[in-house]
Amino acid sequence: MIIDHLDEPLPGSSLRPTPPGVAYTDPEIFTQEQAEIFEKQWNCVLRADSLPQAGTWKTVTVGREEIIVVRTRKAGIAAYYNVCRHRGMRICTTGEGRSKTLKCGYHAWTYALEGELVAAPNLTSMPDVDQEAYGLRPVHVREWLGYVWVCLAEEPPNFDEAVLGEVRTSFGEVESIDNYGIENLACGETKTYDVQANWKLIIENFMECYHCATIHPELTEVIPEFADGLASQRKDGVVHGASFGDEITGFTVDGSSGVAEIPAIAPDQERKYYAITVRPQVFINTVPDHVIIHRMFPVSESRTIVVCDWLFLPEVVEKINAGTLDVSKSVELFHRVNEQDFEACEYTQPSMSSSAYTSGGALVPSEHHISEFHDWWYAALGWRAPEQVRDEQTTAAQA
Amino acid sequence: MIIDHLDEPLPGSSLRPTPPGVAYTDPEIFTQEQAEIFEKQWNCVLRADSLPQAGTWKTVTVGREEIIVVRTRKAGIAAYYNVCRHRGMRICTTGEGRSKTLKCGYHAWTYALEGELVAAPNLTSMPDVDQEAYGLRPVHVREWLGYVWVCLAEEPPNFDEAVLGEVRTSFGEVESIDNYGIENLACGETKTYDVQANWKLIIENFMECYHCATIHPELTEVIPEFADGLASQRKDGVVHGASFGDEITGFTVDGSSGVAEIPAIAPDQERKYYAITVRPQVFINTVPDHVIIHRMFPVSESRTIVVCDWLFLPEVVEKINAGTLDVSKSVELFHRVNEQDFEACEYTQPSMSSSAYTSGGALVPSEHHISEFHDWWYAALGWRAPEQVRDEQTTAAQA
Amino acid sequence: MIIDHLDEPLPGSSLRPTPPGVAYTDPEIFTQEQAEIFEKQWNCVLRADSLPQAGTWKTVTVGREEIIVVRTRKAGIAAYYNVCRHRGMRICTTGEGRSKTLKCGYHAWTYALEGELVAAPNLTSMPDVDQEAYGLRPVHVREWLGYVWVCLAEEPPNFDEAVLGEVRTSFGEVESIDNYGIENLACGETKTYDVQANWKLIIENFMECYHCATIHPELTEVIPEFADGLASQRKDGVVHGASFGDEITGFTVDGSSGVAEIPAIAPDQERKYYAITVRPQVFINTVPDHVIIHRMFPVSESRTIVVCDWLFLPEVVEKINAGTLDVSKSVELFHRVNEQDFEACEYTQPSMSSSAYTSGGALVPSEHHISEFHDWWYAALGWRAPEQVRDEQTTAAQA
């Protein structure tokens, strides 16, 4: 339906259209995105080592649902809807905690960490109540890169195809990201950003570097080739490692040296920055001495929470925690990039509802690979991209 | 329509379903509830003695309307829409006051306390304006238990059937509540709660005591049998008086003695707590020395204002006002119960929109009488309860 | 559709109906008003002398759009949608400024003050990009009375007919307003009011003086005839100059003398107040020594920003700025009138959704000319006024 709004592109132009503005502003389209994308695909929700012991749990928001992620005694990490099967109260009413069971605070229905109903007042007088059937409603869980990934779909997409395949497409080979041993790194810093913009604007922004010269002075100082507007993410299907400048000794806000390098990276990964997008809500950035991971949590058509982790070698994080090592120059570089990017997205969001943007905007040649994201988005919602419609119409007219 | 979402109950289970989650979250269903329930039925709005003299008035909200309740000179208490018949301005722009007439502050159209238009600038040059027809639009009024009850319907339900019948069903006999002489009691304390939950969650909570052991330590100390989960409100159609514990000398936060007992109560009403629900928005609680009355004012599908009065004998309230008697221990007990209940409702509300609650929750045997409220609710909106639909289908299939 | 709600007027009554309450409360009707009225007609947005030099710009809101108004080098004042043609970011991210070009802060697409795209990174490698076609999207601009008027319609209504014709209808002759030389006056004071009421309530309020005796004590002291309820705006099509009271020496809060009189006014404009409405969003008030102009910017169905300017002779404003002349008594009079009027509108807005106002309110004879505004409003939305429908039905029944 939304493709009705689109004008024809200017003939012969080297610019391609974006989706129409309504894609970024319509609450109904956002509801469809929640249902068809975020509640059907794999979401990276938290770092597995933030649940160190059996019984530690956190609540996270996936799509429109609140989910408990808990380390069990017998079955690794599990995840459940935070909804008591009796009368629905939130089982966990704070963001995190540790307990032997998951017990509802309303009528004391009590669930094992593994999910089944194990106790309730007068339960013994209700022998026909199936304690498995009335267990907490589970969601699918995987661990990868040291993160917990969850999927609310009853039949989740194959993780290897959906997530690893996405990385393989973006990063060339999954092996090359394996060099960073991200699952063995530790989190040295986490920052949360409350961005007043549609999540797709944030992905589009991350995918291109045409804006780098204008809004990222520190980043283009460290990686001079970004001033030319070509992103680390390229259309040819192989991620491009962007090289540090000649005088630069580390990926820090002033180009000074960083911390201990990750030992297993390949020679061509030294002095380079790589960035990939794992749709629908993860960005991975690698540099020789740390890895930066963004997780997005869309809240509304015009608001997105972004959580950004800076991961270092465990011995580096030990020193940070002991106060004997300062990584603030490393953190500050991408923190500034984040703030610069999100400000741009926030000044873009209000225009999405303008009649001057009814037909969307334009992608210059160095942004053309964003069309791939747009095609994925149209397909995820069961729509056809306008170009596809036009191609079909042309074919039909010729036949 | 909403019954489409419902799964079959687990076969053979002693648990019954609640309405589906959408019943508690859909703004359109809430609008229907405002139109079909709160704007058609009798609402208990304020204490009659809070309007002591002719010309004293208060404004109250009933459904989506603001209503003036005023003591007239000739006709007892009357109530009107707070809307000037000329250009619509609010006649009363504060919550309460006293005046000889009801005069609009915009163009000075002036109404008698009995409602008719009595003055307006240049009215004498408009002799064809019918001063009765342009009087304030009235709403129906009744007084009972010392409260003013209003009904916005043009043809209100019969008060004796709708309200007294409700009490008779719940309390066994209306006579037994008459013993408390509630209309002669005085208000010693009023507290207002702004609850972020659907009004039906508050009613369901009030109707059962399965939660008492978990969230009401003070109440179960005073009334030990509540720890067993059986409510004062029972399915057999006769309210059950719940007995005080052996060591308990009064319905107070620490079980210590209360104040002067209401003289006319029956022997079997001594040392007992009774609770009834007067649908759609009143709870009545009686103990030997005071009566606690809750009035609910739903604001949205997820917000309800609850006003709670503690009523004592007039001589007790005189002493409270004179500062010679302290009833804070009496008030504190149910104030804590209110806070505990409303917190549970507030932690339940967000789950109502979860896909894990699409088919609703479960009622254990000691909560089965809540189904009667659900049946009333389905009927009030012109819907059939899912069980009724299933029964009909079964009958049809057998025929 | 909205006319379905209307009752018949009381037979023989000298009162006329207003539109039904829904006209003032329905977000969808407000959206239609934005599309069909504010985004299609001429809007008075700012004082032309607030853009003194080439490159000075301000952003204003018209309907649902943010517009840049800028003084160009070659073409006087121009106005554009504040939307970059590339990816849509707001070009101007603050309310006002001065710059040589209009440059987007995201990817540095740069537009001349006259609108065309003049620079962008890598633009030279995209020779097929038409710099005119990718120029900022313009809106129509006119200057009159020293104000900038803009129209978002592709084919705007003829300014002379739509705006001057409106004034001519209201003010008798355009010449008589020309005497005040409003385009040569200077702004001595501006106040902004955030009114929680529908814009039509504000227009209706401005058009009648039936409320003056009730809410405007200072104004009726200065202009005693307003106490009779007859407005400066009359139905006979010729504006009525309302005379100052005998003891009054100026249009000030206490009736004391004002400042230097505007020299060219006609003898019958001395000691008189005139007021006209320029639909959809301007009020003009003239007195011998100053002119008061209101511009309305509707935000939602229940919120309107009103900006009010007090204009004096330039030599008066010079003295105000130099601190040698105090006009606070002149400003205070209409500032109080504004506050009194807007408070009345704010107490009227909530009643518009009452079932007691479903069929609207009533207009007394001295308000009957407001029907002309209502007819204009029905027509602007493509609807027929209820009276028109009834007349047609009567005619059809008779045929």
PDB file of C-alpha atoms in Angstrom, chain B residues 203-338:
ATOM      1  CA  ILE B 203     -12.731  -5.478  40.726  1.00  0.00           C
ATOM      2  CA  GLU B 204     -11.273  -8.943  40.168  1.00  0.00           C
ATOM      3  CA  ASN B 205      -8.657  -8.260  42.800  1.00  0.00           C
ATOM      4  CA  PHE B 206     -11.310  -7.115  45.283  1.00  0.00           C
ATOM      5  CA  MET B 207     -13.453 -10.184  44.672  1.00  0.00           C
ATOM      6  CA  GLU B 208     -10.882 -12.827  45.612  1.00  0.00           C
ATOM      7  CA  CYS B 209      -8.644 -13.504  48.570  1.00  0.00           C
ATOM      8  CA  TYR B 210      -6.375 -16.065  46.911  1.00  0.00           C
ATOM      9  CA  HIS B 211      -3.752 -13.295  46.944  1.00  0.00           C
ATOM     10  CA  CYS B 212      -4.215 -12.367  50.617  1.00  0.00           C
ATOM     11  CA  ALA B 213      -1.523 -14.617  52.029  1.00  0.00           C
ATOM     12  CA  THR B 214       1.003 -13.289  49.514  1.00  0.00           C
ATOM     13  CA  ILE B 215       0.471  -9.541  49.638  1.00  0.00           C
ATOM     14  CA  HIS B 216      -1.589  -8.654  52.748  1.00  0.00           C
ATOM     15  CA  PRO B 217       0.418  -9.581  55.875  1.00  0.00           C
ATOM     16  CA  GLU B 218      -1.429  -7.106  58.137  1.00  0.00           C
ATOM     17  CA  LEU B 219      -4.888  -8.142  56.913  1.00  0.00           C
ATOM     18  CA  THR B 220      -4.242 -11.875  57.307  1.00  0.00           C
ATOM     19  CA  GLU B 221      -2.888 -11.179  60.814  1.00  0.00           C
ATOM     20  CA  VAL B 222      -6.246  -9.606  61.717  1.00  0.00           C
ATOM     21  CA  ILE B 223      -8.352 -12.102  59.770  1.00  0.00           C
ATOM     22  CA  PRO B 224      -6.397 -15.371  59.785  1.00  0.00           C
ATOM     23  CA  GLU B 225      -8.891 -17.266  57.633  1.00  0.00           C
ATOM     24  CA  PHE B 226      -7.955 -15.023  54.673  1.00  0.00           C
ATOM     25  CA  ALA B 227      -4.630 -16.849  54.585  1.00  0.00           C
ATOM     26  CA  ASP B 228      -6.556 -19.803  53.216  1.00  0.00           C
ATOM     27  CA  GLY B 229      -7.501 -17.829  50.160  1.00  0.00           C
ATOM     28  CA  LEU B 230     -11.264 -17.791  50.547  1.00  0.00           C
ATOM     29  CA  ALA B 231     -12.783 -14.368  50.083  1.00  0.00           C
ATOM     30  CA  SER B 232     -15.593 -12.691  51.947  1.00  0.00           C
ATOM     31  CA  GLN B 233     -17.381 -12.693  48.588  1.00  0.00           C
ATOM     32  CA  ARG B 234     -18.433 -16.236  47.732  1.00  0.00           C
ATOM     33  CA  LYS B 235     -20.073 -17.911  44.867  1.00  0.00           C
ATOM     34  CA  ASP B 236     -22.987 -19.336  46.834  1.00  0.00           C
ATOM     35  CA  GLY B 237     -24.681 -15.937  46.610  1.00  0.00           C
ATOM     36  CA  VAL B 238     -24.420 -15.187  50.323  1.00  0.00           C
ATOM     37  CA  VAL B 239     -21.624 -13.016  51.559  1.00  0.00           C
ATOM     38  CA  HIS B 240     -19.423 -14.646  54.142  1.00  0.00           C
ATOM     39  CA  GLY B 241     -18.459 -12.718  57.241  1.00  0.00           C
ATOM     40  CA  ALA B 242     -14.747 -13.302  57.822  1.00  0.00           C
ATOM     41  CA  SER B 243     -13.874 -13.625  61.493  1.00  0.00           C
ATOM     42  CA  PHE B 244     -11.222 -11.710  63.375  1.00  0.00           C
ATOM     43  CA  GLY B 245      -8.405 -13.756  64.908  1.00  0.00           C
ATOM     44  CA  ASP B 246      -8.714 -14.823  68.507  1.00  0.00           C
ATOM     45  CA  GLU B 247      -6.194 -12.303  69.847  1.00  0.00           C
ATOM     46  CA  ILE B 248      -7.525  -9.480  67.687  1.00  0.00           C
ATOM     47  CA  THR B 249      -9.511  -6.768  69.424  1.00  0.00           C
ATOM     48  CA  GLY B 250     -10.178  -4.439  66.492  1.00  0.00           C
ATOM     49  CA  PHE B 251      -9.910  -3.966  62.727  1.00  0.00           C
ATOM     50  CA  THR B 252      -6.695  -1.963  62.976  1.00  0.00           C
ATOM     51  CA  VAL B 253      -3.243  -2.259  61.472  1.00  0.00           C
ATOM     52  CA  ASP B 254      -1.898  -4.019  64.575  1.00  0.00           C
ATOM     53  CA  GLY B 255      -5.108  -5.722  65.713  1.00  0.00           C
ATOM     54  CA  SER B 256      -5.526  -3.377  68.669  1.00  0.00           C
ATOM     55  CA  SER B 257      -8.916  -2.019  69.645  1.00  0.00           C
ATOM     56  CA  GLY B 258     -10.729   0.346  67.332  1.00  0.00           C
ATOM     57  CA  VAL B 259     -13.329   2.950  68.245  1.00  0.00           C
ATOM     58  CA  ALA B 260     -16.981   2.937  69.342  1.00  0.00           C
ATOM     59  CA  GLU B 261     -18.931   0.127  67.745  1.00  0.00           C
ATOM     60  CA  ILE B 262     -21.927   0.842  65.521  1.00  0.00           C
ATOM     61  CA  PRO B 263     -24.770   0.043  67.957  1.00  0.00           C
ATOM     62  CA  ALA B 264     -27.342  -1.608  65.686  1.00  0.00           C
ATOM     63  CA  ILE B 265     -25.223  -4.356  64.157  1.00  0.00           C
ATOM     64  CA  ALA B 266     -26.397  -7.905  64.664  1.00  0.00           C
ATOM     65  CA  PRO B 267     -24.561 -10.307  66.967  1.00  0.00           C
ATOM     66  CA  ASP B 268     -23.205 -12.261  64.010  1.00  0.00           C
ATOM     67  CA  GLN B 269     -21.797  -9.019  62.562  1.00  0.00           C
ATOM     68  CA  GLU B 270     -19.564  -8.484  65.586  1.00  0.00           C
ATOM     69  CA  ARG B 271     -15.905  -9.427  65.160  1.00  0.00           C
ATOM     70  CA  LYS B 272     -16.512  -9.894  61.460  1.00  0.00           C
ATOM     71  CA  TYR B 273     -15.513  -8.249  58.202  1.00  0.00           C
ATOM     72  CA  TYR B 274     -17.910  -8.240  55.238  1.00  0.00           C
ATOM     73  CA  ALA B 275     -17.131  -7.077  51.708  1.00  0.00           C
ATOM     74  CA  ILE B 276     -19.409  -6.648  48.711  1.00  0.00           C
ATOM     75  CA  THR B 277     -19.075  -5.281  45.222  1.00  0.00           C
ATOM     76  CA  VAL B 278     -21.779  -3.020  43.809  1.00  0.00           C
ATOM     77  CA  ARG B 279     -21.144  -3.070  40.099  1.00  0.00           C
ATOM     78  CA  PRO B 280     -19.874  -1.213  38.242  1.00  0.00           C
ATOM     79  CA  GLN B 281     -17.819   0.970  40.584  1.00  0.00           C
ATOM     80  CA  VAL B 282     -18.406   0.549  44.336  1.00  0.00           C
ATOM     81  CA  PHE B 283     -16.949  -1.670  47.038  1.00  0.00           C
ATOM     82  CA  ILE B 284     -18.469  -1.734  50.531  1.00  0.00           C
ATOM     83  CA  ASN B 285     -16.516  -3.127  53.484  1.00  0.00           C
ATOM     84  CA  THR B 286     -18.019  -3.323  56.962  1.00  0.00           C
ATOM     85  CA  VAL B 287     -16.440  -3.998  60.337  1.00  0.00           C
ATOM     86  CA  PRO B 288     -18.031  -3.467  63.745  1.00  0.00           C
ATOM     87  CA  ASP B 289     -16.808   0.096  64.252  1.00  0.00           C
ATOM     88  CA  HIS B 290     -16.494   1.510  60.742  1.00  0.00           C
ATOM     89  CA  VAL B 291     -17.392   1.131  57.112  1.00  0.00           C
ATOM     90  CA  ILE B 292     -14.978   1.539  54.204  1.00  0.00           C
ATOM     91  CA  ILE B 293     -16.382   2.528  50.823  1.00  0.00           C
ATOM     92  CA  HIS B 294     -14.457   2.583  47.551  1.00  0.00           C
ATOM     93  CA  ARG B 295     -15.695   4.476  44.497  1.00  0.00           C
ATOM     94  CA  MET B 296     -13.915   3.870  41.196  1.00  0.00           C
ATOM     95  CA  PHE B 297     -13.675   6.420  38.382  1.00  0.00           C
ATOM     96  CA  PRO B 298     -12.134   4.823  35.273  1.00  0.00           C
ATOM     97  CA  VAL B 299     -10.058   7.302  33.274  1.00  0.00           C
ATOM     98  CA  SER B 300      -8.667   5.140  30.486  1.00  0.00           C
ATOM     99  CA  GLU B 301      -8.192   1.484  29.662  1.00  0.00           C
ATOM    100  CA  SER B 302      -5.096   1.544  31.883  1.00  0.00           C
ATOM    101  CA  ARG B 303      -5.900   4.121  34.545  1.00  0.00           C
ATOM    102  CA  THR B 304      -8.503   4.298  37.302  1.00  0.00           C
ATOM    103  CA  ILE B 305      -9.002   6.820  40.086  1.00  0.00           C
ATOM    104  CA  VAL B 306     -10.151   5.128  43.303  1.00  0.00           C
ATOM    105  CA  VAL B 307     -11.558   7.231  46.164  1.00  0.00           C
ATOM    106  CA  CYS B 308     -11.801   5.477  49.519  1.00  0.00           C
ATOM    107  CA  ASP B 309     -13.831   6.776  52.482  1.00  0.00           C
ATOM    108  CA  TRP B 310     -13.539   5.595  56.080  1.00  0.00           C
ATOM    109  CA  LEU B 311     -16.935   6.172  57.769  1.00  0.00           C
ATOM    110  CA  PHE B 312     -17.413   6.209  61.546  1.00  0.00           C
ATOM    111  CA  LEU B 313     -20.174   7.129  63.966  1.00  0.00           C
ATOM    112  CA  PRO B 314     -20.733  10.919  63.968  1.00  0.00           C
ATOM    113  CA  GLU B 315     -19.537  11.221  67.564  1.00  0.00           C
ATOM    114  CA  VAL B 316     -16.297   9.512  66.598  1.00  0.00           C
ATOM    115  CA  VAL B 317     -15.744  11.928  63.725  1.00  0.00           C
ATOM    116  CA  GLU B 318     -16.464  14.869  65.997  1.00  0.00           C
ATOM    117  CA  LYS B 319     -13.646  13.715  68.234  1.00  0.00           C
ATOM    118  CA  ILE B 320     -11.345  13.161  65.268  1.00  0.00           C
ATOM    119  CA  ASN B 321     -12.020  16.703  64.115  1.00  0.00           C
ATOM    120  CA  ALA B 322     -11.519  18.024  67.636  1.00  0.00           C
ATOM    121  CA  GLY B 323      -8.185  16.249  67.786  1.00  0.00           C
ATOM    122  CA  THR B 324      -9.175  14.144  70.786  1.00  0.00           C
ATOM    123  CA  LEU B 325      -9.358  10.787  69.046  1.00  0.00           C
ATOM    124  CA  ASP B 326      -6.854   9.112  66.758  1.00  0.00           C
ATOM    125  CA  VAL B 327      -8.180   6.632  64.191  1.00  0.00           C
ATOM    126  CA  SER B 328      -4.954   6.338  62.232  1.00  0.00           C
ATOM    127  CA  LYS B 329      -4.547   2.654  63.152  1.00  0.00           C
ATOM    128  CA  SER B 330      -8.004   1.916  61.795  1.00  0.00           C
ATOM    129  CA  VAL B 331      -7.369   3.843  58.604  1.00  0.00           C
ATOM    130  CA  GLU B 332      -3.882   2.464  58.135  1.00  0.00           C
ATOM    131  CA  LEU B 333      -5.024  -1.151  57.839  1.00  0.00           C
ATOM    132  CA  PHE B 334      -7.136  -0.779  54.732  1.00  0.00           C
ATOM    133  CA  HIS B 335      -4.892   1.949  53.331  1.00  0.00           C
ATOM    134  CA  ARG B 336      -2.119  -0.646  53.283  1.00  0.00           C
ATOM    135  CA  VAL B 337      -4.459  -3.207  51.751  1.00  0.00           C
ATOM    136  CA  ASN B 338      -5.343  -0.656  49.058  1.00  0.00           C
TER     137      ASN B 338
END
